[in-house]
Tab-separated table of C-alpha atoms in Angstrom:
chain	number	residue	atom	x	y	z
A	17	UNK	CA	75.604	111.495	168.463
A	18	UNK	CA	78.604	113.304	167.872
A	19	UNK	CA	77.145	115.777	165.315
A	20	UNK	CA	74.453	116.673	167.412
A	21	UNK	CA	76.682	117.308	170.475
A	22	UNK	CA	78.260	119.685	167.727
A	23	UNK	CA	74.601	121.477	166.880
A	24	UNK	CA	74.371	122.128	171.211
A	25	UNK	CA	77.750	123.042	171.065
A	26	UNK	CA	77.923	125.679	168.793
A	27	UNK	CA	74.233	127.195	169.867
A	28	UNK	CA	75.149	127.443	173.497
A	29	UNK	CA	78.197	129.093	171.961
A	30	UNK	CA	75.983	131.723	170.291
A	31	UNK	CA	74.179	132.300	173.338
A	32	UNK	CA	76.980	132.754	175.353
A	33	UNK	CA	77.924	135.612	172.769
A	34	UNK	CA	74.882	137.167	172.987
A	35	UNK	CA	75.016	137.442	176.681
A	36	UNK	CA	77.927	137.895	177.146
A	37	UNK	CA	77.974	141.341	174.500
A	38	UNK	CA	74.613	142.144	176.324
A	39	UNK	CA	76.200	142.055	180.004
A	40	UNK	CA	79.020	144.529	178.464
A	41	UNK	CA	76.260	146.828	176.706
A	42	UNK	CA	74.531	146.962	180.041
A	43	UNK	CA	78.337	148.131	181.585
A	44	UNK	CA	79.252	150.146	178.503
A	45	UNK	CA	76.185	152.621	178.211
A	46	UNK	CA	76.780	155.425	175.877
A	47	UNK	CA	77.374	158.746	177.461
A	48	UNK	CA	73.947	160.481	177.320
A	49	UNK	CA	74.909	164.040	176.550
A	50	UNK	CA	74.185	166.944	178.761
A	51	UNK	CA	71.047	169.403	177.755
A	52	UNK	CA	73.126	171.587	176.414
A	53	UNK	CA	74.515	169.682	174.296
A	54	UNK	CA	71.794	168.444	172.602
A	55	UNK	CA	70.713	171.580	170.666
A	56	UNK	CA	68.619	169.266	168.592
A	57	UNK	CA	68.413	169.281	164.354
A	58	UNK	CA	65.532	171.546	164.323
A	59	UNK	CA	63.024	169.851	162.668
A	60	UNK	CA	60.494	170.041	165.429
A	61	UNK	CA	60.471	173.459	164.369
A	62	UNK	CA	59.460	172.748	160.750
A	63	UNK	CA	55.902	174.523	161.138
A	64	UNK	CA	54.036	176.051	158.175
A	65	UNK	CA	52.198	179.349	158.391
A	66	UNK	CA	49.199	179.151	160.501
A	67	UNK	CA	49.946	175.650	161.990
A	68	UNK	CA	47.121	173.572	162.899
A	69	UNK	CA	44.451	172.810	164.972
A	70	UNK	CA	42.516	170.132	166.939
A	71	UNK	CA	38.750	170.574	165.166
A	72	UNK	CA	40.609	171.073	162.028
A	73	UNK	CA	42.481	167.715	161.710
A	74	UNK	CA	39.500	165.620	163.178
A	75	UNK	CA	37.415	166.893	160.372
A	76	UNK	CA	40.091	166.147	158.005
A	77	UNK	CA	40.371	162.700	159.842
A	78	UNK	CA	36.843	161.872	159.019
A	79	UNK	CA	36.850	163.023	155.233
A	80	UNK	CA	39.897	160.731	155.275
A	81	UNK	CA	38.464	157.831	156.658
A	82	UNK	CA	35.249	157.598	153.933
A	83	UNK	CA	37.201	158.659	151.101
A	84	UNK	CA	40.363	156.282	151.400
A	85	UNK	CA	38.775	152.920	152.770
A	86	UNK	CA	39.764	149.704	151.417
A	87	UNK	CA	36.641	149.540	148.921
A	88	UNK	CA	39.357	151.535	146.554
A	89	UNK	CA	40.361	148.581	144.889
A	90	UNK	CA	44.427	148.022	144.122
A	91	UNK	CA	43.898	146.590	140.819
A	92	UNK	CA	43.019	149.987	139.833
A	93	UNK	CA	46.835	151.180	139.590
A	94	UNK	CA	48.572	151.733	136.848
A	95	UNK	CA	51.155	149.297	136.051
A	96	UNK	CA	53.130	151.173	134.096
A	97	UNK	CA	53.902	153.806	136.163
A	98	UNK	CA	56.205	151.638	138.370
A	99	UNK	CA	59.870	150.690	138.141
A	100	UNK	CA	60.824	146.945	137.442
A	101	UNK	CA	62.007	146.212	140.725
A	102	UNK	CA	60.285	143.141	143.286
A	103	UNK	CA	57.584	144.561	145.832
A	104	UNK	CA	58.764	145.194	149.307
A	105	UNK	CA	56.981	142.372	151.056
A	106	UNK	CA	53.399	143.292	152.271
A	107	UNK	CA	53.918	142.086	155.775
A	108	UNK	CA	52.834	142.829	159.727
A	109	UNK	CA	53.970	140.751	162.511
A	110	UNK	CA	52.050	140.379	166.174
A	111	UNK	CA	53.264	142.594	168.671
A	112	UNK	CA	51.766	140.360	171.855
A	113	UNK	CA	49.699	141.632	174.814
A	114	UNK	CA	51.396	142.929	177.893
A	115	UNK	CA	52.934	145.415	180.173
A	116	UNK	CA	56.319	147.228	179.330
A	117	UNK	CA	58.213	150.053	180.902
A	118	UNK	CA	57.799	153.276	178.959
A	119	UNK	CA	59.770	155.941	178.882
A	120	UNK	CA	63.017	156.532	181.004
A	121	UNK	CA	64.357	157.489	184.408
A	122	UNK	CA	67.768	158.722	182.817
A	123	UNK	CA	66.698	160.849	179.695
A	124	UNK	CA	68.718	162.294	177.101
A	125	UNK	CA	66.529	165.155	176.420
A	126	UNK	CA	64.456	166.222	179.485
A	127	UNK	CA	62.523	168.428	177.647
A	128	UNK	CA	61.206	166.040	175.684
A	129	UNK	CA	59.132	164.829	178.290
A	130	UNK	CA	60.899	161.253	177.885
A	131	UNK	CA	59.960	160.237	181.383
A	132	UNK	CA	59.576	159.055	184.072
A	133	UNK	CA	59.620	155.627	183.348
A	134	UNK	CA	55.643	154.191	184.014
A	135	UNK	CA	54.101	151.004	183.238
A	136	UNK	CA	52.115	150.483	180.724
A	137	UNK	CA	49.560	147.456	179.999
A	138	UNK	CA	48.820	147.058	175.883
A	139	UNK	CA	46.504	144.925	173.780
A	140	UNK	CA	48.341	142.996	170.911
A	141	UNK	CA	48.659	144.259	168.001
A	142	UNK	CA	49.841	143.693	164.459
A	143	UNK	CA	52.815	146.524	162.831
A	144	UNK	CA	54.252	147.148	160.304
A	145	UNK	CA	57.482	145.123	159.515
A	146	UNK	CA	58.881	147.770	157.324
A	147	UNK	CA	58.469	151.814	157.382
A	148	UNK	CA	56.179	152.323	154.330
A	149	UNK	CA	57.893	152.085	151.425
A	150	UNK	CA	57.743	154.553	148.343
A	151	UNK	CA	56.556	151.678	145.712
A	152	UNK	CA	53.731	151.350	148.199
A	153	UNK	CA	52.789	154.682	148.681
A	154	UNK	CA	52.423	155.430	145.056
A	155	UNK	CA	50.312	152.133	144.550
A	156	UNK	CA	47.778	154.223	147.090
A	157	UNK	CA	48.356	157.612	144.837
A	158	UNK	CA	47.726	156.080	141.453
A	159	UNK	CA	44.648	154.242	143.126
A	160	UNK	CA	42.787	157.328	144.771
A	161	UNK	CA	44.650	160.209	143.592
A	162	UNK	CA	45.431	161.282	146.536
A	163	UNK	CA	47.557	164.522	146.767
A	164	UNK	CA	50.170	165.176	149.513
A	165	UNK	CA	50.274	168.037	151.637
A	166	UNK	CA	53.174	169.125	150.466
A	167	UNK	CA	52.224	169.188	147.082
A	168	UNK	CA	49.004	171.337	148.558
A	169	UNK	CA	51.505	173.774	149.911
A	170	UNK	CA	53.896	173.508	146.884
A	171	UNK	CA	56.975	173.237	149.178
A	172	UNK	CA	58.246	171.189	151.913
A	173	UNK	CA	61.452	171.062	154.154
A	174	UNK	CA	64.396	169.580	152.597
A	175	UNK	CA	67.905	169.600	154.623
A	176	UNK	CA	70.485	171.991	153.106
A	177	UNK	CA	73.247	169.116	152.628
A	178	UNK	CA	71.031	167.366	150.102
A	179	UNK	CA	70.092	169.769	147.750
A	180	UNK	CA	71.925	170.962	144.193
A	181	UNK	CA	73.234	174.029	143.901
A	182	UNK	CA	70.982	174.869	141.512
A	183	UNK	CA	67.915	174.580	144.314
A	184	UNK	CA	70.099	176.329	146.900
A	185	UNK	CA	70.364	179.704	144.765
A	186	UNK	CA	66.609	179.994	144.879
A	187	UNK	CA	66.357	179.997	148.181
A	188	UNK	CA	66.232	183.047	150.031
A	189	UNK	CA	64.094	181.400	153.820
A	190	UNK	CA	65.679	179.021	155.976
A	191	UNK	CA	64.656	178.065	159.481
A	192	UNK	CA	65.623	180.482	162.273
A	193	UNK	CA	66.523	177.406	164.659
A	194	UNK	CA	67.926	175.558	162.481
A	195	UNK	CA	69.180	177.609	159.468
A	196	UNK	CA	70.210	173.688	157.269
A	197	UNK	CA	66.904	172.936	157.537
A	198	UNK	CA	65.439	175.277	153.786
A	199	UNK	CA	62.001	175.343	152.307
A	200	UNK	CA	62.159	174.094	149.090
A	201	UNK	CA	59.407	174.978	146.127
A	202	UNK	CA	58.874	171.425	144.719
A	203	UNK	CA	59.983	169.475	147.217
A	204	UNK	CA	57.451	166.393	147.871
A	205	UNK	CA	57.313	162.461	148.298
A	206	UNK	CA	58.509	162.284	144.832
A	207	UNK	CA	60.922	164.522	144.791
A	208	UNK	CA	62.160	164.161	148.398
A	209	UNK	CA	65.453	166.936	147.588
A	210	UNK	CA	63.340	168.950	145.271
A	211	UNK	CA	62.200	169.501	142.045
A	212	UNK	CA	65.542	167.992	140.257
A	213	UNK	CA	65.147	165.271	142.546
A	214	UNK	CA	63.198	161.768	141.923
A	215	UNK	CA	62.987	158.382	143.628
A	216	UNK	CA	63.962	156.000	140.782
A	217	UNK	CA	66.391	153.512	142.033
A	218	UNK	CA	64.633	154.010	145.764
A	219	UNK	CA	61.001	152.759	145.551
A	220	UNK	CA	62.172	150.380	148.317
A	221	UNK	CA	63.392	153.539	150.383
A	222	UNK	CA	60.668	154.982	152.876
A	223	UNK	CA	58.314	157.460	151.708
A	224	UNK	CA	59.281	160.892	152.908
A	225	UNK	CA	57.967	164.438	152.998
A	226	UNK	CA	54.257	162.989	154.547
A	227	UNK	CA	52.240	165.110	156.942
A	228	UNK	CA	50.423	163.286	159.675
A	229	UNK	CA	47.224	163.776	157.494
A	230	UNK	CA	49.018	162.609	154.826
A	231	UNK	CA	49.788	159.398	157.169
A	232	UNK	CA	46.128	158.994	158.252
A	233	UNK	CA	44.602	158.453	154.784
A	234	UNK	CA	47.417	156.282	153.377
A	235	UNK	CA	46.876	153.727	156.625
A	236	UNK	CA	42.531	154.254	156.564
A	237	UNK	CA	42.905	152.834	152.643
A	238	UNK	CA	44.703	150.081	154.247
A	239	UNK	CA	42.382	149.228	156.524
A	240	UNK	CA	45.310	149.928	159.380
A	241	UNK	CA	45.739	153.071	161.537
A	242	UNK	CA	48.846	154.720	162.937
A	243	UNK	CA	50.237	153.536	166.269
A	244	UNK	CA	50.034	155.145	169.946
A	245	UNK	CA	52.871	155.970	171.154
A	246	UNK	CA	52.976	153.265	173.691
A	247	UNK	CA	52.368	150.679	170.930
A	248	UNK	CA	55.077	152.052	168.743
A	249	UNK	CA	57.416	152.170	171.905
A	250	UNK	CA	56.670	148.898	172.925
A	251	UNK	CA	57.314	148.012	169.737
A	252	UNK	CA	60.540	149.034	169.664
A	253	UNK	CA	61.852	147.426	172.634
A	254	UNK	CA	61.601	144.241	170.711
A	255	UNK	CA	60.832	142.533	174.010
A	256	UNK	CA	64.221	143.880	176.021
A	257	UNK	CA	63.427	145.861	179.138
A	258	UNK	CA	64.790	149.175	179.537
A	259	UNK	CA	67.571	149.574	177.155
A	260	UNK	CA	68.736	152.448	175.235
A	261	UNK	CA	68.208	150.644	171.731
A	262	UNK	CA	66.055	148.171	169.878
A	263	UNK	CA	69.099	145.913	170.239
A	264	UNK	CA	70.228	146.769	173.722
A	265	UNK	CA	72.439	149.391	175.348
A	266	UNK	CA	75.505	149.378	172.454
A	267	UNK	CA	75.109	151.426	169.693
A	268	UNK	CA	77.360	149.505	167.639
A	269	UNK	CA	77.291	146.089	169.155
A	270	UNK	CA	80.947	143.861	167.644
A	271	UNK	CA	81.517	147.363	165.660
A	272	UNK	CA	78.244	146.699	163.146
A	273	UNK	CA	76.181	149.174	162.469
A	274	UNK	CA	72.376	148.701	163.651
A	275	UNK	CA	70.804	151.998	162.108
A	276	UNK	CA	70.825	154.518	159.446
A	277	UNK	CA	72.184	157.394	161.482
A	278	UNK	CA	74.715	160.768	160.964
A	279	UNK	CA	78.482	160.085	161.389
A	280	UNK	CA	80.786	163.011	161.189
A	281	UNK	CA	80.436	166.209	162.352
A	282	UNK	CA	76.499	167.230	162.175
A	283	UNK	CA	75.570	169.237	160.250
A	284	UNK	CA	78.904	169.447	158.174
A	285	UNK	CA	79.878	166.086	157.151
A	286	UNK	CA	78.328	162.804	157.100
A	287	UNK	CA	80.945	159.848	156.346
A	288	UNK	CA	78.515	157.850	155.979
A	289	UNK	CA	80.186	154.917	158.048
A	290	UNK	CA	76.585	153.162	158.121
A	291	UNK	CA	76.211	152.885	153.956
A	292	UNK	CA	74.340	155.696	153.884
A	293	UNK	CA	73.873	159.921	153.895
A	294	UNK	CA	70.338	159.753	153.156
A	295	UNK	CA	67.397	157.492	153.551
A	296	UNK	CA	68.153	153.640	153.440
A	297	UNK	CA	65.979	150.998	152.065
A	298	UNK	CA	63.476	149.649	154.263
A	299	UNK	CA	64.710	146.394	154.338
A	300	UNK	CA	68.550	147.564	155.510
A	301	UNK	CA	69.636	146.626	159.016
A	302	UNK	CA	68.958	143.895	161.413
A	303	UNK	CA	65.587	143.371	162.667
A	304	UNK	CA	64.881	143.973	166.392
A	305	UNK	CA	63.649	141.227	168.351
A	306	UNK	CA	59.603	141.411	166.884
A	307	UNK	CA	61.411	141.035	163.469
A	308	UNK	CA	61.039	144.663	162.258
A	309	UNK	CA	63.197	146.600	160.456
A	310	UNK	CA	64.569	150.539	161.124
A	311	UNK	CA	62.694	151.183	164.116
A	312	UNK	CA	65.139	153.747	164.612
A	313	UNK	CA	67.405	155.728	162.249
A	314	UNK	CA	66.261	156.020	158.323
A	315	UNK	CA	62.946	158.445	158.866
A	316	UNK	CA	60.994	159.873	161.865
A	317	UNK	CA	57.965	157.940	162.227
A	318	UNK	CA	54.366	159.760	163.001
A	319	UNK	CA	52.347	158.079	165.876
A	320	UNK	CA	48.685	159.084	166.562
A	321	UNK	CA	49.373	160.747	169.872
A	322	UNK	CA	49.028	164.516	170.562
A	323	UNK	CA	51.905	165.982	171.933
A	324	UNK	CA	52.506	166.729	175.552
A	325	UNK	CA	55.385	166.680	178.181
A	326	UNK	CA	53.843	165.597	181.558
A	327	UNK	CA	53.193	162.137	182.368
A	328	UNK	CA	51.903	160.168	185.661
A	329	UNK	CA	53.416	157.239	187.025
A	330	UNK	CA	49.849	154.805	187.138
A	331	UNK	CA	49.858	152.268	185.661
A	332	UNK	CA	48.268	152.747	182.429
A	333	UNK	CA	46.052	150.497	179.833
A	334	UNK	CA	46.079	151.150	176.301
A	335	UNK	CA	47.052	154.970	176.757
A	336	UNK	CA	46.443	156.981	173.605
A	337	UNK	CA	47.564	160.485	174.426
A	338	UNK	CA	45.993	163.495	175.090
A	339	UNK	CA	42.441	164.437	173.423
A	340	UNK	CA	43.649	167.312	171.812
A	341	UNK	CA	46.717	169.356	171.190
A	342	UNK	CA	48.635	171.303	168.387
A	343	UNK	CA	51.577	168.907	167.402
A	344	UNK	CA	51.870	165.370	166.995
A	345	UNK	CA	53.944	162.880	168.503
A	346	UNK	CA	56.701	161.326	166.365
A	347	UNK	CA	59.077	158.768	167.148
A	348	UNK	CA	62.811	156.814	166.129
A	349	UNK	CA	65.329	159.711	164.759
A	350	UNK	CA	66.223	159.469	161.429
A	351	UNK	CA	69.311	159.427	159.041
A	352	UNK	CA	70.129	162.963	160.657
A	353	UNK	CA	70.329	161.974	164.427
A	354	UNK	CA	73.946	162.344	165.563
A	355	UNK	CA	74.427	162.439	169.419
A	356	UNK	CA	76.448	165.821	169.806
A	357	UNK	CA	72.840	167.312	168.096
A	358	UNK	CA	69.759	165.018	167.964
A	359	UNK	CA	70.220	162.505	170.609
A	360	UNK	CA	67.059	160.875	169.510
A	361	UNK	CA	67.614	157.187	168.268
A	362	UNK	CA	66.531	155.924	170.816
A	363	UNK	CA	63.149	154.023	171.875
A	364	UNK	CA	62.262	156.252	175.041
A	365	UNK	CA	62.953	159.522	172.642
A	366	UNK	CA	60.425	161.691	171.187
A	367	UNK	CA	59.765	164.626	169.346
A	368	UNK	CA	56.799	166.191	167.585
A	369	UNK	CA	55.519	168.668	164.314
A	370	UNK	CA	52.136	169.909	163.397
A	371	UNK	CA	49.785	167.751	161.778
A	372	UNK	CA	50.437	169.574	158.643
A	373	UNK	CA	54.037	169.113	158.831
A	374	UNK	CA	56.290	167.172	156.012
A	375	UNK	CA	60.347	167.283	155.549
A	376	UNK	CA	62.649	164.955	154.355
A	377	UNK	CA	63.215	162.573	157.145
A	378	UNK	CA	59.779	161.839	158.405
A	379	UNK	CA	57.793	158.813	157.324
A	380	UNK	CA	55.581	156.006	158.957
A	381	UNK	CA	54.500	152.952	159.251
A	382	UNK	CA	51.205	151.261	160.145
A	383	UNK	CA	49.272	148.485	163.063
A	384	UNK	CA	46.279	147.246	162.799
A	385	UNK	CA	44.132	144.678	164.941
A	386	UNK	CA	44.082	141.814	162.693
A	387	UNK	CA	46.023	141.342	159.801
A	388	UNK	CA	46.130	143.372	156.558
């Protein structure tokens, strides 16, 4: 009797922690910076020559969708081609039916088209527990062949900070809004800071430098899709209502970190206070309160939504987006989101890039209706 008046004991104890840190989240909101000072990183202006366009990428949807279904058998990899190291686990959890509040009444970046705040009615779904991983996007490359984007274009976007000097002095471009942000010859999923760059050691990190295309066919040979950008959203939320985080309203909730963000000075110095100056494994962090990992920080995450900036306040049912548009909607922030310059780790954030689009912070990660 006395043990198990212990076990209550020291649970309603818990509890009481966790509300009690909640209730001084709720009081202790971060200071949501001003427009101007939210400048932004600049890579929603990573867009190649030409961009993209709505007939184009449907067409490329289609080929995608009968070349890369799940009659491509895995045991056709190549064993040998993969580092010793244990999978990351193959796993989805069930995101359950209902209404959540999208969006926000109080957004960090207007522009962005982050509210207002609407209802919105979803089907369950199954996600993703982990971004996808680069040991599982090469299991799909040595299975169909498939070739990147990037590697198409024979460049990609690479951030200035993470390249060798060596890479640097043969660069001559860099992006007009955001002059860190470099095109780099070379630079692809497996060589995410170019060409002297490879991902041994960080299979388990998310795969980087994918285009939404590149997205598309990776989660049609799955048998999954990509998420809305309600479901990622609601997602997100982890079952809280209308706070700032996955977690709640504190960034750092007891003084751990909860995400694979910039500290420092951006774009100068990263301490990397978190573990981290670059991607994290997929694994890293606690889980939100559906179980998943990184649903902010670590890599920007494509969603299948066009972009757009207006919104009604209807309620809504199982609201995909626009039918057509020139950029894509991604969501979460990534290890480069610092809040004097990318306020955007948060769930009711947004930003978006052509189709075509790759750099090295954006990733994904897949739903599906039943289980994969």
């Amino acid at each position: 009797m006395f043990i198990r008046a212990v076990v209550i004991l020291c649970v309603v104890t818990v509890w009481c922690d966790i509300i009690e840190e909640d209730n001084v989240a709720v009081q202790e909101k971060e200071h949501v910076p001003a427009d101007s000072e939210n400048p932004g990183c600049g890579c929603n202006s990573l867009r190649r020559d030409g961009g993209t366009n709505t007939v184009k990428t449907h067409i490329w949807h289609d080929q995608a969708a009968a070349k890369y279904s799940k009659a491509l058998k895995e045991d056709q990899i190549d064993g040998g081609e993969h580092q010793q190291i244990s999978d990351v686990p193959k796993q989805m959890v069930w995101i359950p039916a209902g209404e959540f509040l999208m969006g926000t009444d109080n957004p960090g970046i207007p522009q962005d088209g982050e509210g207002p705040q609407r209802k919105v009615h979803l089907d369950g779904f199954y996600m993703d527990v982990f971004e996808v991983s680069n040991l599982e996007f090469q299991k799909f490359v040595n299975t169909t062949g498939y070739v990147t984007e990037a590697e198409k274009f024979g460049d990609s976007f690479v951030f200035e900070g993470l390249l060798s000097e060596a890479v640097k002095g043969q660069i001559s471009q860099a992006v007009a809004a955001a002059p860190w942000w470099l095109p780099v010859r070379g630079a692809d999923w497996r060589h995410p800071e170019g060409p002297d760059s490879d991902i041994v050691g960080r299979l388990d990190h998310p795969v980087l430098h994918v285009s939404w295309n590149d997205a598309v066919a990776y989660c049609t040979w799955k048998g999954k899709r990509l998420p809305t950008e309600a479901e990622w959203e609601c997602a997100c939320r982890g079952g809280l209502k209308d706070r700032i985080f996955p977690w709640g309203n504190k960034l750092n909730p007891k003084g751990q970190h909860y995400a694979n963000l910039w500290q420092g000075e951006f774009p100068n110095q990263n301490t990397g206070e978190d573990g981290y100056t670059k991607s994290a494994p997929v694994t890293s962090f606690p889980v939100n309160g559906y179980g998943l990992y990184n649903m902010v920080g670590n890599a920007w995450e494509w969603t299948a939504d066009w972009w757009d900036i207006h919104h009604t306040t209807d309620e809504l049912h199982n609201p995909t987006g626009p039918t057509m548009g020139n950029d894509k909607v991604k969501k979460g922030g990534s290890y480069m989101c610092h809040k004097s310059y990318c306020y955007r780790y948060r769930c009711a954030a947004r930003s978006q890039n052509t189709p075509d689009s790759s750099s090295s912070n954006l990733g994904f990660r897949c739903v599906s209706q039943k289980l994969s």
